[in-house]
Coordinates of C-alpha atoms and ligand atoms in Angstrom, one line a residue:
Chain A
M632 CA 53.3 -57.2 73.9
A633 CA 57.0 -56.6 74.4
D634 CA 59.4 -56.2 71.5
E635 CA 61.0 -59.7 71.2
V636 CA 64.1 -59.5 69.1
V637 CA 65.2 -63.0 69.8
R638 CA 62.8 -66.1 70.1
L639 CA 64.2 -69.7 70.0
D640 CA 61.4 -72.3 70.2
K641 CA 62.4 -75.9 71.1
V642 CA 65.7 -75.3 69.2
R643 CA 67.9 -78.4 68.3
R644 CA 71.1 -78.4 66.4
D645 CA 72.6 -81.8 65.8
Y646 CA 76.1 -82.0 64.1
L647 CA 76.8 -85.1 62.0
V648 CA 80.7 -85.8 62.0
G649 CA 81.4 -88.9 60.1
D650 CA 78.5 -91.2 61.2
Q651 CA 78.4 -89.8 64.7
I652 CA 75.7 -87.3 65.6
T653 CA 76.6 -84.7 68.3
T654 CA 73.9 -82.8 69.9
A655 CA 75.1 -79.2 70.4
L656 CA 71.6 -78.0 71.6
G657 CA 68.9 -80.3 72.6
G658 CA 65.6 -78.2 72.5
V659 CA 66.0 -74.7 73.7
D660 CA 63.4 -72.2 74.5
L661 CA 64.5 -68.6 75.0
V662 CA 63.2 -65.1 74.4
I663 CA 65.3 -61.9 74.5
E664 CA 63.5 -58.5 74.4
R665 CA 64.9 -55.5 72.8
G666 CA 67.1 -53.4 75.2
E667 CA 68.2 -56.7 77.3
F668 CA 71.7 -57.2 78.3
V669 CA 72.0 -61.1 78.4
A670 CA 74.9 -63.3 79.2
I671 CA 74.8 -66.6 77.8
V672 CA 77.2 -68.7 80.3
G673 CA 78.4 -72.3 80.4
P674 CA 81.4 -74.4 80.2
S675 CA 83.3 -75.3 77.1
G676 CA 81.1 -77.6 75.0
S677 CA 77.9 -76.6 76.5
G678 CA 76.7 -75.1 73.3
K679 CA 77.3 -71.5 73.7
S680 CA 78.9 -71.0 70.2
T681 CA 76.1 -73.1 68.5
M682 CA 73.7 -70.8 70.1
M683 CA 75.6 -67.6 68.9
N684 CA 75.6 -69.0 65.3
L685 CA 71.8 -69.5 65.5
I686 CA 71.0 -66.2 67.0
G687 CA 73.7 -64.5 64.7
C688 CA 72.1 -66.0 61.6
L689 CA 75.1 -67.8 60.6
D690 CA 73.4 -71.3 61.1
R691 CA 69.8 -72.8 61.1
P692 CA 68.5 -75.1 63.6
S693 CA 68.2 -78.8 62.8
S694 CA 64.6 -78.5 64.3
G695 CA 62.6 -75.9 66.1
S696 CA 62.3 -72.3 65.0
V697 CA 64.7 -69.2 65.4
L698 CA 62.8 -65.8 65.0
I699 CA 65.2 -62.8 64.8
A700 CA 63.6 -59.3 65.0
G701 CA 60.4 -61.1 63.9
D702 CA 61.9 -63.2 61.0
S703 CA 62.1 -67.0 61.0
T704 CA 65.6 -68.1 59.8
N705 CA 64.6 -71.6 59.1
D706 CA 63.3 -71.3 55.6
L707 CA 65.4 -68.3 54.4
S708 CA 67.8 -68.8 51.6
D709 CA 71.5 -68.1 51.9
N710 CA 71.0 -64.6 50.3
K711 CA 68.1 -63.7 52.7
L712 CA 69.8 -65.0 55.7
T713 CA 72.7 -62.9 54.9
E714 CA 70.4 -59.9 54.5
L715 CA 68.8 -60.6 57.8
R716 CA 72.2 -61.0 59.4
S717 CA 73.5 -57.8 58.0
R718 CA 70.5 -55.8 59.2
A719 CA 70.0 -57.2 62.7
I720 CA 73.2 -58.4 64.0
G721 CA 76.5 -57.0 65.1
F722 CA 79.2 -59.6 65.7
V723 CA 82.3 -58.9 68.4
F724 CA 84.6 -61.9 68.2
Q725 CA 87.2 -63.2 70.9
Q726 CA 90.2 -62.7 68.5
F727 CA 88.7 -59.4 67.2
Q728 CA 88.9 -60.8 63.8
L729 CA 89.8 -57.3 62.0
L730 CA 90.2 -57.9 58.3
P731 CA 93.8 -58.2 57.2
N732 CA 95.6 -55.6 55.3
T733 CA 92.8 -53.1 56.2
T734 CA 92.7 -50.0 58.2
A735 CA 90.5 -49.6 61.6
I736 CA 88.3 -47.2 59.2
E737 CA 88.2 -49.8 56.4
N738 CA 86.9 -52.5 58.9
V739 CA 84.0 -50.3 60.2
M740 CA 83.1 -49.2 56.7
A741 CA 82.9 -52.9 55.2
P742 CA 79.4 -53.9 56.8
L743 CA 78.0 -50.7 55.5
L744 CA 79.5 -51.3 52.0
Y745 CA 78.1 -54.8 52.0
Q746 CA 74.8 -53.3 52.6
G747 CA 75.1 -51.3 49.3
I748 CA 75.8 -47.9 51.2
G749 CA 77.9 -45.6 49.2
T750 CA 81.6 -45.2 50.2
K751 CA 81.1 -41.5 51.1
A752 CA 78.3 -42.1 53.3
A753 CA 79.9 -45.2 55.0
K754 CA 83.1 -43.4 55.7
K755 CA 81.1 -40.6 57.5
S756 CA 79.4 -43.1 59.5
A757 CA 82.5 -45.1 60.3
T758 CA 84.4 -42.0 61.4
H759 CA 81.9 -40.9 63.6
M760 CA 81.5 -44.5 65.2
L761 CA 85.2 -44.6 65.8
T762 CA 85.5 -41.2 67.1
Q763 CA 82.7 -41.9 69.7
L764 CA 84.5 -45.0 70.8
G765 CA 87.7 -42.7 71.3
L766 CA 89.7 -43.9 68.2
G767 CA 89.3 -40.7 66.2
D768 CA 93.0 -40.5 65.9
R769 CA 93.7 -44.1 64.8
L770 CA 91.2 -44.2 61.5
N771 CA 94.3 -45.2 59.2
F772 CA 95.9 -47.4 61.4
D773 CA 95.9 -51.3 60.5
R774 CA 95.7 -53.9 63.1
N775 CA 99.4 -54.2 63.5
R776 CA 99.6 -50.6 64.9
L777 CA 96.7 -51.1 67.4
S778 CA 96.7 -52.6 70.8
G779 CA 94.6 -55.4 71.7
G780 CA 92.0 -53.2 73.4
Q781 CA 91.9 -50.8 70.6
Q782 CA 91.4 -53.7 68.2
Q783 CA 88.5 -54.7 70.3
R784 CA 87.0 -51.3 70.2
V785 CA 87.4 -51.3 66.4
A786 CA 85.6 -54.4 66.3
I787 CA 82.8 -53.2 68.6
A788 CA 82.5 -50.0 66.2
R789 CA 82.3 -52.5 63.3
A790 CA 79.5 -54.3 65.1
L791 CA 77.7 -51.0 65.9
V792 CA 77.9 -49.1 62.8
T793 CA 74.9 -50.6 61.2
S794 CA 72.9 -50.0 64.3
P795 CA 71.9 -53.7 64.5
D796 CA 68.9 -55.2 66.7
I797 CA 71.3 -57.2 68.7
V798 CA 75.0 -57.0 69.5
L799 CA 76.7 -60.7 69.7
A800 CA 79.7 -60.6 71.6
D801 CA 81.6 -64.1 71.8
E802 CA 84.2 -64.2 74.6
P803 CA 85.0 -60.4 74.0
T804 CA 87.5 -60.2 76.6
G805 CA 89.0 -63.5 76.1
A806 CA 92.0 -62.4 74.4
L807 CA 92.5 -59.2 76.6
D808 CA 94.3 -58.6 80.0
S809 CA 91.9 -58.1 82.8
K810 CA 92.1 -54.3 83.1
T811 CA 91.4 -53.9 79.2
G812 CA 88.6 -56.6 79.6
A813 CA 87.0 -54.6 82.1
A814 CA 87.0 -51.5 80.2
V815 CA 85.5 -53.6 77.1
I816 CA 82.7 -54.9 79.6
E817 CA 82.3 -51.3 80.7
L818 CA 81.7 -50.2 77.2
L819 CA 79.1 -52.9 76.7
K820 CA 77.3 -51.8 79.7
E821 CA 77.4 -48.2 78.5
L822 CA 75.8 -49.4 75.1
H823 CA 73.1 -51.3 77.1
R824 CA 72.4 -48.0 79.0
E825 CA 72.1 -46.4 75.6
G826 CA 69.4 -48.8 74.8
R827 CA 71.2 -51.6 72.7
T828 CA 70.5 -55.0 73.1
I829 CA 73.6 -57.0 74.1
V830 CA 74.0 -60.7 74.2
L831 CA 77.3 -61.6 75.8
I832 CA 78.7 -65.2 75.5
T833 CA 81.2 -66.2 78.2
H834 CA 82.5 -69.2 80.3
D835 CA 83.6 -66.7 83.0
L836 CA 81.2 -66.4 85.6
E837 CA 82.8 -63.2 86.8
I838 CA 82.2 -61.5 83.5
A839 CA 78.8 -63.0 83.3
A840 CA 77.9 -61.4 86.6
S841 CA 78.2 -57.9 84.7
A842 CA 74.9 -58.7 82.9
P843 CA 71.6 -58.1 84.5
R844 CA 70.5 -61.4 82.9
R845 CA 72.2 -64.7 82.9
V846 CA 71.2 -67.7 80.7
F847 CA 73.2 -70.9 82.0
L848 CA 73.9 -73.6 79.7
R849 CA 74.9 -77.2 80.1
D850 CA 75.0 -80.0 77.6
G851 CA 73.0 -78.0 75.2
L852 CA 70.2 -77.4 77.5
V853 CA 69.3 -74.1 79.3
E854 CA 70.0 -75.1 83.0
R855 CA 69.1 -71.7 84.7
D856 CA 67.7 -68.3 83.5
E857 CA 68.7 -65.6 86.3
R858 CA 67.8 -62.0 86.6
G859 CA 68.7 -59.2 88.8
V860 CA 72.1 -58.2 90.2
S861 CA 73.9 -61.5 91.4
Chain B
M25 CA 79.0 -53.9 48.0
R26 CA 79.3 -52.2 44.6
I27 CA 81.5 -53.8 42.2
L28 CA 84.3 -51.0 42.4
G29 CA 84.7 -51.6 46.1
T30 CA 85.0 -55.3 45.6
A31 CA 87.8 -54.5 42.9
A32 CA 89.3 -52.4 45.3
L33 CA 89.5 -55.2 47.9
A34 CA 91.0 -57.5 45.2
L35 CA 93.7 -54.9 44.3
N36 CA 94.4 -54.3 48.0
R37 CA 95.0 -58.0 48.5
I38 CA 97.4 -58.3 45.5
W39 CA 99.4 -55.1 46.5
A40 CA 99.7 -56.4 50.1
T41 CA 101.2 -59.4 48.7
K42 CA 103.2 -58.0 46.0
I43 CA 106.1 -60.7 45.7
R44 CA 103.5 -63.6 45.5
S45 CA 101.3 -61.9 43.2
L46 CA 104.4 -61.3 40.8
L47 CA 105.3 -65.0 41.0
T48 CA 101.7 -66.0 40.4
M49 CA 101.6 -63.9 37.3
L50 CA 104.9 -65.1 35.9
G51 CA 103.5 -68.0 34.0
V52 CA 101.1 -65.7 32.2
V53 CA 103.9 -63.3 31.8
I54 CA 106.2 -65.6 30.1
G55 CA 103.4 -67.3 28.0
V56 CA 102.0 -63.8 26.7
A57 CA 105.6 -62.5 26.0
A58 CA 106.8 -65.6 24.1
I59 CA 103.5 -65.6 21.9
V60 CA 104.1 -61.8 21.2
A61 CA 107.6 -62.2 20.3
L62 CA 107.3 -65.3 18.4
T63 CA 104.2 -63.9 16.3
S64 CA 106.5 -60.9 15.3
I65 CA 109.2 -63.2 14.2
V66 CA 106.9 -65.4 12.0
D67 CA 105.4 -61.9 10.9
G68 CA 108.7 -60.1 10.2
A69 CA 110.2 -63.2 8.3
S70 CA 107.2 -63.7 6.1
Q71 CA 107.3 -60.0 5.6
G72 CA 111.0 -60.1 4.2
I73 CA 110.5 -63.1 2.2
N74 CA 107.2 -61.9 0.6
K75 CA 108.9 -58.6 -0.1
S76 CA 111.7 -60.0 -1.9
L77 CA 109.4 -62.5 -3.8
A78 CA 106.9 -59.8 -4.8
T79 CA 109.7 -57.5 -6.0
L80 CA 110.3 -60.3 -8.6
G81 CA 106.8 -60.5 -9.7
T82 CA 104.3 -63.5 -9.7
N83 CA 104.7 -64.1 -13.5
Q84 CA 108.5 -65.0 -13.3
L85 CA 110.1 -68.3 -13.8
N86 CA 113.9 -68.7 -12.5
I87 CA 115.8 -71.2 -14.1
T88 CA 118.9 -71.9 -12.1
A89 CA 122.0 -73.9 -13.1
M90 CA 123.2 -76.6 -10.9
A91 CA 126.6 -76.6 -12.1
A92 CA 128.7 -74.0 -13.7
D93 CA 128.3 -75.2 -17.2
S94 CA 124.6 -76.2 -17.2
L95 CA 123.1 -73.3 -18.8
T96 CA 124.3 -70.9 -21.7
E97 CA 123.2 -67.6 -23.2
Q98 CA 122.2 -69.8 -26.0
D99 CA 119.6 -71.3 -23.7
A100 CA 118.5 -68.0 -22.8
N101 CA 117.9 -66.6 -26.3
A102 CA 116.0 -69.7 -27.1
L103 CA 113.8 -69.3 -24.1
A104 CA 113.3 -65.8 -24.7
A105 CA 111.9 -66.9 -28.1
L106 CA 109.1 -68.8 -26.8
D107 CA 105.7 -67.6 -27.0
N108 CA 104.2 -65.4 -24.4
V109 CA 107.7 -64.5 -22.9
S110 CA 107.8 -60.7 -22.2
V111 CA 111.1 -60.3 -20.5
M112 CA 114.1 -62.2 -20.3
F113 CA 117.4 -61.5 -18.4
V114 CA 120.3 -63.6 -17.5
Q115 CA 122.6 -63.6 -14.5
A116 CA 126.2 -64.9 -14.2
Q117 CA 127.8 -64.7 -10.8
N118 CA 131.0 -65.8 -9.1
Q119 CA 132.8 -64.9 -5.8
G120 CA 135.4 -62.2 -6.0
T121 CA 136.9 -59.2 -4.2
I122 CA 136.0 -55.6 -4.1
A123 CA 138.3 -53.0 -3.1
T124 CA 138.8 -49.1 -2.6
R125 CA 142.2 -47.6 -1.7
E126 CA 141.3 -48.2 1.8
S127 CA 139.9 -51.5 2.1
R128 CA 139.0 -54.9 0.5
V129 CA 136.3 -57.3 0.9
N130 CA 134.8 -60.5 -0.6
A131 CA 131.5 -60.0 -2.4
R132 CA 129.4 -61.9 -5.1
L133 CA 130.0 -60.4 -8.5
V134 CA 127.0 -60.6 -10.5
G135 CA 126.7 -60.0 -14.1
V136 CA 123.4 -59.1 -15.3
S137 CA 121.8 -58.4 -18.8
S138 CA 120.4 -55.0 -19.7
Q139 CA 116.9 -56.0 -18.9
Y140 CA 117.7 -56.9 -15.3
F141 CA 116.9 -53.5 -13.6
E142 CA 113.7 -52.6 -15.2
A143 CA 112.5 -56.3 -14.4
V144 CA 113.6 -56.5 -10.8
K145 CA 113.2 -52.7 -9.9
P146 CA 115.3 -52.6 -6.9
E147 CA 115.1 -49.5 -4.5
I148 CA 118.1 -47.4 -5.3
A149 CA 120.0 -45.4 -2.4
L150 CA 122.6 -43.6 -4.4
G151 CA 123.1 -42.6 -7.8
S152 CA 121.4 -44.6 -10.6
Y153 CA 121.0 -48.4 -12.1
L154 CA 123.4 -49.6 -14.9
S155 CA 122.2 -47.4 -17.7
S156 CA 122.0 -48.4 -21.4
S157 CA 125.5 -46.7 -21.9
S158 CA 126.8 -49.1 -19.1
F159 CA 125.9 -51.8 -21.3
A160 CA 128.1 -50.6 -24.2
A161 CA 130.8 -53.1 -24.7
T162 CA 133.8 -51.0 -23.6
S163 CA 132.1 -49.4 -20.3
K164 CA 132.9 -50.8 -16.9
D165 CA 130.3 -49.5 -14.6
V166 CA 129.2 -51.2 -11.3
V167 CA 126.1 -50.8 -9.0
F168 CA 126.8 -51.9 -5.3
G169 CA 124.1 -53.8 -3.2
A170 CA 123.6 -52.2 0.2
D171 CA 125.6 -54.8 2.1
A172 CA 128.6 -54.7 -0.2
A173 CA 128.4 -50.7 -0.1
N174 CA 128.3 -50.9 3.8
D175 CA 131.2 -53.7 3.9
L176 CA 133.5 -51.1 1.8
G177 CA 132.2 -47.9 3.6
I178 CA 130.9 -46.3 0.3
T179 CA 129.7 -42.7 0.8
K180 CA 127.9 -40.4 -1.7
D181 CA 131.0 -38.6 -2.8
M182 CA 132.5 -41.8 -4.0
L183 CA 129.9 -42.0 -6.8
G184 CA 131.5 -41.7 -10.1
T185 CA 135.0 -42.9 -8.8
S186 CA 136.8 -46.0 -9.3
V187 CA 136.5 -49.2 -7.3
K188 CA 138.5 -52.2 -8.0
L189 CA 136.6 -55.7 -8.8
N190 CA 139.1 -58.6 -8.9
G191 CA 141.7 -56.0 -9.3
Q192 CA 140.1 -54.3 -12.4
D193 CA 139.1 -50.7 -12.2
F194 CA 135.0 -50.0 -12.3
R195 CA 133.1 -46.9 -12.0
L196 CA 130.9 -46.8 -9.2
V197 CA 127.4 -45.6 -10.5
G198 CA 125.0 -46.4 -8.0
V199 CA 124.2 -48.1 -4.6
L200 CA 121.0 -50.1 -4.1
D201 CA 118.7 -50.0 -1.0
D202 CA 118.0 -53.8 -0.9
Q203 CA 119.0 -54.4 2.7
A204 CA 115.4 -55.9 3.7
G205 CA 115.9 -58.3 0.7
F206 CA 116.6 -61.8 1.0
G207 CA 119.9 -63.3 0.0
T208 CA 121.2 -59.9 -1.6
S209 CA 124.0 -59.5 0.9
G210 CA 127.3 -58.5 -0.4
R211 CA 126.6 -58.3 -4.0
V212 CA 127.8 -55.9 -6.8
Y213 CA 126.1 -55.8 -10.0
V214 CA 128.0 -55.2 -13.4
T215 CA 126.9 -55.9 -17.1
I216 CA 126.9 -59.5 -18.3
D217 CA 129.7 -58.6 -20.7
S218 CA 132.2 -57.4 -17.8
A219 CA 131.2 -60.5 -15.7
R220 CA 132.4 -62.4 -18.5
K221 CA 135.8 -60.6 -18.7
L222 CA 136.2 -60.9 -14.9
F223 CA 135.6 -64.6 -14.6
S224 CA 136.0 -65.7 -18.1
Q225 CA 132.9 -68.5 -18.0
Y226 CA 131.5 -67.6 -21.3
P227 CA 129.0 -69.0 -22.7
Y228 CA 127.7 -70.3 -19.6
V229 CA 125.2 -68.3 -17.1
S230 CA 124.1 -68.9 -13.5
S231 CA 120.6 -68.3 -14.1
I232 CA 118.0 -67.3 -16.5
V233 CA 114.8 -65.3 -15.5
I234 CA 111.9 -65.3 -18.3
Q235 CA 108.5 -63.6 -17.5
A236 CA 105.3 -64.6 -18.8
N237 CA 102.9 -61.9 -20.2
T238 CA 100.4 -62.7 -17.6
P239 CA 100.5 -64.7 -14.4
E240 CA 97.9 -67.1 -15.9
Q241 CA 100.4 -68.2 -18.6
V242 CA 103.4 -69.0 -16.0
D243 CA 102.5 -72.6 -15.4
T244 CA 102.2 -73.5 -19.2
L245 CA 105.6 -71.6 -19.8
Q246 CA 107.1 -73.4 -17.2
I247 CA 106.3 -76.7 -18.9
Q248 CA 107.4 -75.3 -22.4
A249 CA 110.6 -74.1 -21.0
D250 CA 111.3 -77.5 -19.5
V251 CA 110.6 -79.3 -22.7
L252 CA 112.7 -76.8 -24.6
L253 CA 115.7 -77.3 -22.5
R254 CA 115.4 -81.0 -22.3
E255 CA 115.3 -80.8 -26.2
R256 CA 118.5 -78.7 -26.5
Y257 CA 120.4 -81.3 -24.0
G258 CA 118.8 -84.4 -25.5
L259 CA 117.3 -85.4 -22.1
G260 CA 114.3 -87.6 -21.8
S261 CA 111.4 -86.5 -19.8
E262 CA 112.4 -88.9 -16.8
T263 CA 116.0 -88.0 -16.7
T264 CA 117.0 -85.4 -14.0
A265 CA 117.9 -82.0 -15.4
R266 CA 120.9 -80.0 -14.5
Y267 CA 118.7 -76.9 -13.6
T268 CA 115.8 -76.2 -11.6
I269 CA 112.9 -74.1 -12.7
T270 CA 111.3 -72.4 -9.9
N271 CA 107.8 -70.6 -10.1
Q272 CA 107.5 -67.3 -8.1
A273 CA 103.8 -68.1 -7.6
S274 CA 104.3 -71.4 -6.1
L275 CA 107.0 -70.0 -4.0
I276 CA 104.8 -67.5 -2.4
A277 CA 102.3 -70.3 -2.0
A278 CA 104.8 -72.3 -0.2
V279 CA 105.8 -69.4 2.1
G280 CA 102.1 -68.9 2.9
T281 CA 101.7 -72.7 3.8
I282 CA 105.0 -72.4 6.0
T283 CA 103.6 -69.3 7.7
A284 CA 100.4 -70.9 8.3
T285 CA 102.1 -74.0 9.9
L286 CA 104.2 -71.6 12.0
G287 CA 101.0 -69.9 13.0
L288 CA 99.5 -73.2 14.2
L289 CA 102.6 -74.1 16.1
L290 CA 102.4 -70.8 17.7
T291 CA 98.7 -71.4 18.6
G292 CA 99.7 -74.6 20.2
I293 CA 102.5 -72.9 22.1
A294 CA 100.2 -70.3 23.2
A295 CA 97.4 -72.7 24.3
I296 CA 99.9 -74.7 26.3
S297 CA 101.7 -71.8 28.1
L298 CA 98.6 -70.2 28.9
L299 CA 97.1 -73.3 30.5
V300 CA 100.6 -73.5 32.6
G301 CA 99.8 -69.9 33.5
G302 CA 96.3 -70.4 34.5
I303 CA 97.1 -73.6 36.4
G304 CA 99.6 -71.6 38.1
I305 CA 97.1 -68.9 39.3
M306 CA 94.4 -71.5 40.0
N307 CA 96.9 -73.1 42.3
I308 CA 97.8 -70.0 44.2
M309 CA 94.0 -68.9 44.5
L310 CA 93.3 -72.3 46.0
V311 CA 95.9 -71.9 48.5
S312 CA 94.6 -68.3 49.1
V313 CA 91.2 -69.5 49.7
R314 CA 92.3 -72.0 52.2
E315 CA 94.8 -69.3 54.0
R316 CA 91.9 -66.8 54.3
T317 CA 89.0 -69.1 55.2
R318 CA 88.9 -67.1 58.4
E319 CA 88.7 -63.8 56.7
I320 CA 85.9 -65.3 54.5
G321 CA 84.0 -66.2 57.6
V322 CA 84.4 -63.0 59.2
R323 CA 83.2 -61.0 56.0
R324 CA 80.2 -63.3 55.7
A325 CA 79.5 -62.6 59.5
I326 CA 79.5 -58.9 58.8
G327 CA 77.3 -59.0 55.8
A328 CA 79.0 -60.4 52.6
K329 CA 76.7 -62.4 50.7
Q330 CA 78.2 -65.4 48.6
S331 CA 78.3 -63.2 45.4
N332 CA 80.5 -60.7 47.2
I333 CA 83.1 -63.3 48.2
L334 CA 82.9 -64.9 44.6
T335 CA 83.6 -61.5 42.8
Q336 CA 86.2 -60.6 45.4
F337 CA 88.1 -63.7 44.5
L338 CA 87.3 -63.8 40.9
I339 CA 88.5 -60.2 40.3
E340 CA 91.8 -61.1 42.2
A341 CA 92.4 -64.0 39.7
I342 CA 91.6 -61.9 36.6
V343 CA 93.5 -58.8 37.9
L344 CA 96.7 -61.1 38.3
S345 CA 96.1 -62.8 34.8
L346 CA 95.4 -59.7 33.0
A347 CA 98.4 -57.7 34.6
G348 CA 100.5 -60.8 34.0
G349 CA 99.0 -60.4 30.3
I350 CA 99.9 -56.6 30.2
V351 CA 103.3 -57.4 31.5
G352 CA 103.9 -60.1 28.9
L353 CA 102.7 -58.0 26.3
I354 CA 105.0 -55.1 27.0
L355 CA 108.0 -57.3 27.3
G356 CA 107.1 -59.2 24.2
E357 CA 106.8 -56.2 22.2
I358 CA 110.3 -55.0 23.5
A359 CA 111.6 -58.4 22.3
A360 CA 109.9 -57.9 19.0
F361 CA 111.3 -54.6 18.7
F362 CA 114.9 -55.7 19.0
L363 CA 114.3 -58.8 17.0
A364 CA 113.0 -56.5 14.2
V365 CA 116.3 -54.3 14.4
L366 CA 118.4 -57.5 14.5
G367 CA 116.4 -59.2 11.6
D368 CA 116.1 -56.1 9.7
W369 CA 112.3 -56.0 9.3
V370 CA 109.5 -53.3 9.9
F371 CA 108.5 -53.4 13.5
S372 CA 104.9 -52.5 14.3
I373 CA 102.5 -53.4 17.3
R374 CA 99.5 -55.0 15.7
L375 CA 96.2 -54.3 17.4
D376 CA 95.1 -57.9 16.8
T377 CA 98.2 -59.2 18.8
V378 CA 97.4 -56.7 21.5
L379 CA 93.7 -57.7 21.8
L380 CA 94.5 -61.3 21.4
A381 CA 97.0 -61.4 24.2
L382 CA 94.7 -59.3 26.6
G383 CA 91.7 -61.3 25.8
F384 CA 93.4 -64.5 26.4
S385 CA 94.9 -63.4 29.7
L386 CA 91.4 -62.1 30.7
L387 CA 89.9 -65.4 29.9
V388 CA 92.5 -67.5 31.6
G389 CA 91.8 -65.5 34.7
V390 CA 88.1 -66.1 34.5
V391 CA 88.3 -69.8 33.6
F392 CA 91.0 -70.5 36.0
G393 CA 89.5 -68.2 38.8
V394 CA 85.9 -69.4 38.7
W395 CA 86.6 -72.6 40.8
P396 CA 88.8 -71.2 43.6
A397 CA 86.4 -68.2 43.9
R398 CA 83.2 -70.8 44.0
Q399 CA 85.2 -72.7 46.6
A400 CA 85.6 -69.6 48.7
A401 CA 81.9 -68.5 48.1
K402 CA 80.4 -71.8 49.1
L403 CA 82.1 -72.0 52.4
E404 CA 79.6 -72.2 55.2
P405 CA 80.1 -69.3 57.5
I406 CA 80.3 -71.1 60.8
D407 CA 82.9 -73.7 59.4
A408 CA 84.9 -70.6 58.0
L409 CA 84.7 -69.1 61.4
R410 CA 85.8 -72.2 63.3
F411 CA 88.7 -73.0 60.9
E412 CA 92.2 -72.7 62.5
Ligands
ADP1084 N1 80.7 -77.5 63.4 C1 80.4 -78.3 64.1 N2 80.7 -79.7 63.8 C2 80.6 -80.7 64.5 N3 80.5 -80.5 66.1 C3 80.3 -79.4 66.5 C4 80.4 -78.0 65.6 N4 80.3 -77.2 66.3 C5 80.2 -77.6 67.7 N5 80.1 -78.7 67.7 C6 80.1 -79.7 69.0 O1 79.0 -79.3 69.4 C7 79.0 -79.2 71.2 C8 78.9 -77.7 71.4 O2 79.9 -77.0 70.9 P1 79.8 -75.3 71.0 O3 78.5 -74.8 70.5 O4 81.1 -75.0 70.3 O5 80.1 -75.2 72.6 P2 80.9 -73.9 73.5 O6 80.8 -72.8 72.5 O7 80.0 -73.7 74.5 O8 82.1 -74.4 73.8 C9 80.5 -79.8 71.2 O9 80.7 -81.0 71.4 C10 81.3 -79.5 69.9 O10 82.2 -80.4 69.5
MG1085 MG1 82.7 -71.7 72.0

C-alpha cells in the first residue's frame, strides 16, 4: 500500500459567525502520498486556507475525518494535536511570519526548542539548514535586515528543520516580486526532488502549474484533480 | 521548550521594548520604594523614641510641672520619702545663653541634682559627668549636651576651660554623646544649686523623677505620688493638678501602639500601591497579547503548546514586576539611607523588608500576569493567524 501522509474523508468545515453558518468545505475527499508535490488551487473564498488549517493540524473538521501521517486529528486534545503538528507539518506563510525581535537562526531553532531539543543541538541543525539554503552568512540577522526573498528562505528553513512529513506553503510567493517568487518555487521543486512532500496553496494558476498535481477547489468542493504537466 | 528557553524569550521581549517595559514597571517601582522608605522611617523613629525611653528605665515616674511654680524641692523630698522609691532627682530648667570667647548661642540650661547622671547614664563623648566635687556648693562645673557642644564648636582641648552661661563663668568638664536622643538638643547641665543662682527660681523645680525599686511597683507608686502631692496642695481627687505624672512603661506601650498603627497604615498603602502597579502590568500585558496575536498564532503553528505560550507571557509579567520590585527596593533603601542620616538614626537593610518587597512583587507578577497569559494561551491558532 502506498504511504498516505494526508487522507481527508468527507471533510466538512462550517463556521458559525453570529447566527450565520458559512460552509468553507462541504465534504471533501483527498489523499496525498508521501513525496508528492500538490498544488491546492482556487479563487479567493474557495476554502483553500480552511483546507490548509485542517491538513496543518491547526483546526479540526466539523464532520468527516482527517488523517495526518496515519493519525486522526478528530479527537486529539489540543496538546496531542500540537505534538502531531510539530512532528508532521512545516508551515511556510505568505507574509513569511518570522518572529519579531528574533534573528534568522533563532527563528529556525524555535520549532526544535518547542520539541524539547536542547539549545546546542538545535543551533547545530538550524545552522546546517540555513547554510544549505544559502543563508550561512545571515545567521544573526533579524528580519529588518533581510530582504523578502531571504526572509522567505528563513521561513522555509524553519519549516524544514524538523524534517516534517509535509511542507505546507500558503501563497509563499504572494508577497514577493515575480523573480524572487520564481526562485522560491524552484526551491520547492528541488525539495520535492529530494523526496519531500509539498502542499502548495495558491490562487495563481501559473504558479500552480509548477506542481505535478493540482487540486482545484471551488465553493468548498474539489472541482478537479489534475496530474501531469499542464 | 525548556523553561530557560521560555524565560529567554520573555527577557528578549522586555529588552526589545525597553522604554515601555520601564514605564510598565513604574507602578511597582514606586510602590515598593515608598514602602521600603516608609518602613525605615517608622523603624527609625520608634528606634529613637524607644532608645531615649529605655535610657530612663521602665520603673521611672516623671512628675512635670505645668507652671514655673507648680513643684518645689520640698515636694521632691517628700516624694523621695515614699516607700519603694530607690532614686529621686530633680531638674530645674530655663532658656539662657552659652558663650565662648568666639561665639554665643541660645541653649536650655538644666540644673540637675546629684543622682541625675547615675540614674540616666547618658553616653559620654568627652571628659566626664558632673562629679561629686561638682556638686560642692561653690563649684561651677558644666556638662554640654552634644547639640549645644556642636552649636558652640566645642573641641577636646577646651575641656577644663571656661565657658559663659548667662554671662557667668563655668568650667567645662564633659560633653555628652546624646545626639540620637529625643528632645535633648542644645542642653547644658549644671548642678541644681548653680541653676538656682543662674535663674533664681528657688524653691521651684521643673520636674521630679522618682524610680521605684522594681517595675511592678511603678503603678502603685504613681497613685501614691499623686495622693501625696494632692495632699500637700490641698487638692481634691477631682481637681485638675498643676503637674503631670508620666509613667515610662505606659509611654513605651503607647509608642508601641503608635508604631503598630503606622505599620498597619503602611500595609494599607503597600496593598494599594502594589494593586495599582499590578493593574498597570496587567493592562500592558493584555495590550501586548492583542498586539502579538499573530506572533502567538505563528508560535502555535511551529509547535508551541498552550503551556509554552502561558509560561512565556507569565514569565514576562513576573520579570517586569520583580524587576520593578528590585529597582524599587534599591531606590527605597537609598532614600531610607538619606532619611536615616537626616533623622539621625541607625540605617540598616532589614532582611525581612528585602524578602517582603521581592516576595510581594513576585506575587503581583503572578496574580496580575496569569489572566493575560491565559488569554494568550487560549487563543485558537487559526483565529490568531487570521488576526490583522
Ligand atoms: N475563521 C473563520 N470564521 C468564519 N468564517 C471563515 C473563517 N475562515 C474562513 N471563513 C469563511 O470560509 C470561506 C472559505 O474561506 P478560506 O478557507 O479562507 O478560503 P480561501 O483561503 O480560499 O480564500 C470564506 O467564505 C470565509 O469567509
Ligand atoms: Mg486564504
